Short mmCIF file of C-alpha atoms in Angstrom, two decimals:
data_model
loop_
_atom_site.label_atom_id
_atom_site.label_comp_id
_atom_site.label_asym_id
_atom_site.label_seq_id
_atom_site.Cartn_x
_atom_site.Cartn_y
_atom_site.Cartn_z
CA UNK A 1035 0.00 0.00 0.00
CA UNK A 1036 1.14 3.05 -0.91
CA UNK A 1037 1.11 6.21 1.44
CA UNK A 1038 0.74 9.65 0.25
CA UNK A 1039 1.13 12.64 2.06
CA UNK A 1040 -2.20 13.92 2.88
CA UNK A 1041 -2.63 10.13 5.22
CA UNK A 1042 0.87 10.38 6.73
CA UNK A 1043 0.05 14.09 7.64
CA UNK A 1044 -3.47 12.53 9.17
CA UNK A 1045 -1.33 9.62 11.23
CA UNK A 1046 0.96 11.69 12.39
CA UNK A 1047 -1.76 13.98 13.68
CA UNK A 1048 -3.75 10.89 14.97
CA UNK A 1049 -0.76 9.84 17.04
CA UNK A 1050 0.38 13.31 18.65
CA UNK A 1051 -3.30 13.89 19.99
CA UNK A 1052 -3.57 9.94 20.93
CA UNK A 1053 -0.56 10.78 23.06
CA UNK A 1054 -1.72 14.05 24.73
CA UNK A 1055 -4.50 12.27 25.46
CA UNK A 1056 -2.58 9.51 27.18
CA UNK A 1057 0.16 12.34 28.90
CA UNK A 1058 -3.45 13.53 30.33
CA UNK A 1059 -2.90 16.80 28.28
CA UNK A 1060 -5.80 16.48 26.64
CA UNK A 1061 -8.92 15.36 29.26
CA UNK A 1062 -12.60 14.48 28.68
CA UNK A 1063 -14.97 16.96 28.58
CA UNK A 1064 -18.40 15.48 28.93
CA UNK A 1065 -21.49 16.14 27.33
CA UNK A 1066 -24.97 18.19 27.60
CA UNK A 1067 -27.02 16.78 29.90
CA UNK A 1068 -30.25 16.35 27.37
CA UNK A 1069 -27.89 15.57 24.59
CA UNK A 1070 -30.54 14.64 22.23
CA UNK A 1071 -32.71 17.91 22.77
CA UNK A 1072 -29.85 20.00 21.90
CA UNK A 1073 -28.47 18.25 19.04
CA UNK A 1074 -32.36 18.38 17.64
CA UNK A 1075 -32.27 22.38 18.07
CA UNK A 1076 -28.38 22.54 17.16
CA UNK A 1077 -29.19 20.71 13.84
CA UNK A 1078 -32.12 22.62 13.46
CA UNK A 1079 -30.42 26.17 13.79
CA UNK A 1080 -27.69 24.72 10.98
CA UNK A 1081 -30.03 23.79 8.75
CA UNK A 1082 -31.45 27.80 8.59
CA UNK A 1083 -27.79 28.75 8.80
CA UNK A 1084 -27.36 26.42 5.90
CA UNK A 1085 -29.85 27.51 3.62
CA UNK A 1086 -28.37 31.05 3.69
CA UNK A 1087 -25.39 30.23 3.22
CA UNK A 1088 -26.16 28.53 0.25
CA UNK A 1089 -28.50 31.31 -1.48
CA UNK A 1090 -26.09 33.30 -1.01
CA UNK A 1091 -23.29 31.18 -2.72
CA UNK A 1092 -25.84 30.52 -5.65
CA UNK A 1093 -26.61 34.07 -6.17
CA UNK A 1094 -22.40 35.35 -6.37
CA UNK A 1095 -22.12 32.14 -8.39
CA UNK A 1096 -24.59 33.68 -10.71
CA UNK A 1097 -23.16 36.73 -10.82
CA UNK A 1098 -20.09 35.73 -11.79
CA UNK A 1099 -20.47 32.85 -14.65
CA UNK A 1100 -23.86 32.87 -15.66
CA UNK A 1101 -23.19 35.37 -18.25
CA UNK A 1102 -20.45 32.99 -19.40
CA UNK A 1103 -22.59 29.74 -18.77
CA UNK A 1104 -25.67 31.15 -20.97
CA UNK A 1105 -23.32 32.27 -23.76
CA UNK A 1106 -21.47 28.43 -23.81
CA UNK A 1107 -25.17 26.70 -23.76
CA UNK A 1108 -26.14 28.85 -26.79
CA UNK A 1109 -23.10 28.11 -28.53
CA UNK A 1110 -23.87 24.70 -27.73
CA UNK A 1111 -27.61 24.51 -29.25
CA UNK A 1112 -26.64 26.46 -32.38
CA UNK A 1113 -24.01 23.38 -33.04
CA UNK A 1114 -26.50 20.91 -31.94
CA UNK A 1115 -28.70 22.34 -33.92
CA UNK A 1116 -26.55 22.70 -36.94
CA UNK A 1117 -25.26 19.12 -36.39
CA UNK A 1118 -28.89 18.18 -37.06
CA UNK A 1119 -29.21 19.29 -40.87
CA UNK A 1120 -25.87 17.63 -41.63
CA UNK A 1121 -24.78 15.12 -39.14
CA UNK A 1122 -22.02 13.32 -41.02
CA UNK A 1123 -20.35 16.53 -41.20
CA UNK A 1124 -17.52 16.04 -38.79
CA UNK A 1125 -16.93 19.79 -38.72
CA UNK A 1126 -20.29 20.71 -37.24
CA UNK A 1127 -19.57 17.90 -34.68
CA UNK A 1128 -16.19 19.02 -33.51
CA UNK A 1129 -17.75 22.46 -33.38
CA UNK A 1130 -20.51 20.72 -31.18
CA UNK A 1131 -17.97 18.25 -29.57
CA UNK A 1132 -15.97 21.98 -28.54
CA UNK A 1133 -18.95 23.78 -27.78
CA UNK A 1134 -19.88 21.01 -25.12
CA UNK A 1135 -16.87 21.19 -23.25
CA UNK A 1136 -16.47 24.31 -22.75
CA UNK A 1137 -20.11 24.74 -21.45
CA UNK A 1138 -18.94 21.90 -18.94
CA UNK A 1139 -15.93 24.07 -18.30
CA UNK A 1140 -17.66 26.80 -17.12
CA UNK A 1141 -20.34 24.72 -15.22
CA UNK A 1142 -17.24 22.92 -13.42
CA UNK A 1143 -15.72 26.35 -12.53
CA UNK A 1144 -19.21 27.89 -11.09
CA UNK A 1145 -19.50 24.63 -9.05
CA UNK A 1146 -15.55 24.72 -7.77
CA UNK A 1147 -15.82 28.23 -6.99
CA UNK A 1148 -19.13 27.74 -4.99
CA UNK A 1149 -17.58 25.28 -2.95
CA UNK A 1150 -14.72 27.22 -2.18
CA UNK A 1151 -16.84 30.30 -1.12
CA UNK A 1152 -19.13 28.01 0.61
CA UNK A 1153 -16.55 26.67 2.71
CA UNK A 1154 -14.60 30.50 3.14
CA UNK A 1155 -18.29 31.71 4.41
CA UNK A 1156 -19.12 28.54 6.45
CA UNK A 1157 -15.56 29.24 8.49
CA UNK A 1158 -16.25 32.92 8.63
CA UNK A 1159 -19.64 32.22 10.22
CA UNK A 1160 -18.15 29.31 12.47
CA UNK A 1161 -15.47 31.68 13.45
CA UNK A 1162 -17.52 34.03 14.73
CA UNK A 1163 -19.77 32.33 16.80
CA UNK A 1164 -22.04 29.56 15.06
CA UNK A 1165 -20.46 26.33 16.75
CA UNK A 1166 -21.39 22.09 17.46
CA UNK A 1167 -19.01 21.16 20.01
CA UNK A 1168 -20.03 24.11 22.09
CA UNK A 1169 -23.42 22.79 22.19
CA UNK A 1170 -23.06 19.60 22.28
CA UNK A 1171 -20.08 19.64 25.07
CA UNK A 1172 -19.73 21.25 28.37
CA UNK A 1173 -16.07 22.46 28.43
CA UNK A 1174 -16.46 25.66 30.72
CA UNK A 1175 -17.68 23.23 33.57
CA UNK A 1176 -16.51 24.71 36.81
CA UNK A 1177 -14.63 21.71 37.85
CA UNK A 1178 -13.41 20.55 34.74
CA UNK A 1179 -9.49 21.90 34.65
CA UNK A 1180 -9.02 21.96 30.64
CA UNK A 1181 -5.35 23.36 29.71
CA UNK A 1182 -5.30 26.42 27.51
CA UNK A 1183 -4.30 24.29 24.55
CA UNK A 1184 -6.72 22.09 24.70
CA UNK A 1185 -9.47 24.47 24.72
CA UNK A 1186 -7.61 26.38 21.83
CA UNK A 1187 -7.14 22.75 19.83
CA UNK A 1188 -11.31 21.98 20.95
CA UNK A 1189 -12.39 25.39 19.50
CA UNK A 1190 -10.38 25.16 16.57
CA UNK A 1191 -12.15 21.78 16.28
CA UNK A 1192 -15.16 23.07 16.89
CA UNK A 1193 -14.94 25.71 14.28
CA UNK A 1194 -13.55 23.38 11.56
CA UNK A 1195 -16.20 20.75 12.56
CA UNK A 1196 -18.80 23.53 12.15
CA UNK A 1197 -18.01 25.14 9.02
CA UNK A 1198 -17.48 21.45 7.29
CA UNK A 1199 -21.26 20.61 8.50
CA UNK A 1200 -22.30 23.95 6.93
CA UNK A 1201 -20.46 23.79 3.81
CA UNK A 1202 -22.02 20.36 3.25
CA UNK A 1203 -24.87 21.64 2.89
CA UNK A 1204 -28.82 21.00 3.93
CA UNK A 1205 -29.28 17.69 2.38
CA UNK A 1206 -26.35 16.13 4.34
CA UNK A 1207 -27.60 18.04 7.67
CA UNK A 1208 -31.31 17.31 6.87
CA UNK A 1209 -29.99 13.31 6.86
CA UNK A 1210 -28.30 13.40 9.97
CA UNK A 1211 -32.04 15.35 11.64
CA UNK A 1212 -33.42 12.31 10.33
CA UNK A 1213 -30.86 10.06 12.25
CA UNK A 1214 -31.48 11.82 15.35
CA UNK A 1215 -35.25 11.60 15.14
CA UNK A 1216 -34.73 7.54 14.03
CA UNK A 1217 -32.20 7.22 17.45
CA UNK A 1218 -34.97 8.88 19.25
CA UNK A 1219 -38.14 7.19 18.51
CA UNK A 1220 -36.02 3.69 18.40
CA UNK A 1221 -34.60 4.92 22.08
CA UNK A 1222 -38.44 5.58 23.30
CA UNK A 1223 -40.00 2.68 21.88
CA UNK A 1224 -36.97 0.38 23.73
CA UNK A 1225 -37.86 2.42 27.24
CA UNK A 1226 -41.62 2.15 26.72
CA UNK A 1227 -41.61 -1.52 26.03
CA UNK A 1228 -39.89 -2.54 29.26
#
């Protein structure tokens, strides 16, 4: 098996938090008391967060290569549609074969460059204040001692772990509200049958 960079950077990461963790650097911090309430509402609140997030990504996408989009798709009917009055003509189809790619160039551009400013706006909004660990985790518990770089590594964590939730967008968080609300009914149906 071959290892590239991007895993041994991951391993070697894995293994210097393992062993802060075993040095007791890095302790527990233990969770919300109604975990499942707050994860419901957490999820909830992302999924609004979400939805902006990604307006607003569609609308500076548009801005910025529909002009070019439009102008590649009508290039690409008016070869498609001369194709069709002579389709042996292997001119017309080059011209058509041409015309298609760069329409797909220009769709794969908008769709890069949404990502990208989906995941610049999901950290900006992370950073300054949306957050899941925070929630979910009670780290400023009065007699929980957490070192100052753990609680620098956990909200760094936090804000990465955010902003990756939010720049997945509302289908992916929309799946794991379903997940919750399957754990939940499945949990109260196993405590009301005993």
């Amino acid at each position: 098996m071959k290892l590239n960079w991007r895993d041994a950077i991951g391993f070697i990461i894995f293994v210097t938090l393992a062993a802060l963790a075993g040095y007791n650097m890095l302790i527990g911090i233990p969770f919300a008391e109604n975990i499942f309430d707050v994860a419901t509402k957490l999820v909830g609140a992302l999924i609004v967060i979400t939805a902006f997030v990604e307006r607003t990504t569609a609308v500076i996408g548009s801005i910025w290569f529909d002009d070019d989009i439009d102008k590649a798709s009508a290039e690409e009917n008016s070869a498609r549609k001369a194709l069709k009055d002579k389709p042996e003509d292997t001119e017309r189809l080059n011209k058509l074969s041409d015309s298609s790619m760069n329409l797909a160039t220009w769709r794969a551009k908008k769709s890069k460059m949404r990502l990208y400013l989906s995941l610049f706006m999901a950290l900006a909004v992370s950073a300054v204040g949306v957050r899941t660990l925070g929630s979910l985790l009670l780290i400023d518990t009065p007699k929980l001692t957490v070192t100052a770089f753990q609680r620098c590594f956990y909200y760094t964590a936090d804000i990465v772990i955010t902003a990756g939730l939010i720049a997945g967008g509302s289908k992916g968080l929309i799946m794991i509200a379903d997940l919750i609300s399957t754990i939940i009914q499945h949990t109260k149906e196993k405590l009301l049958s005993k």
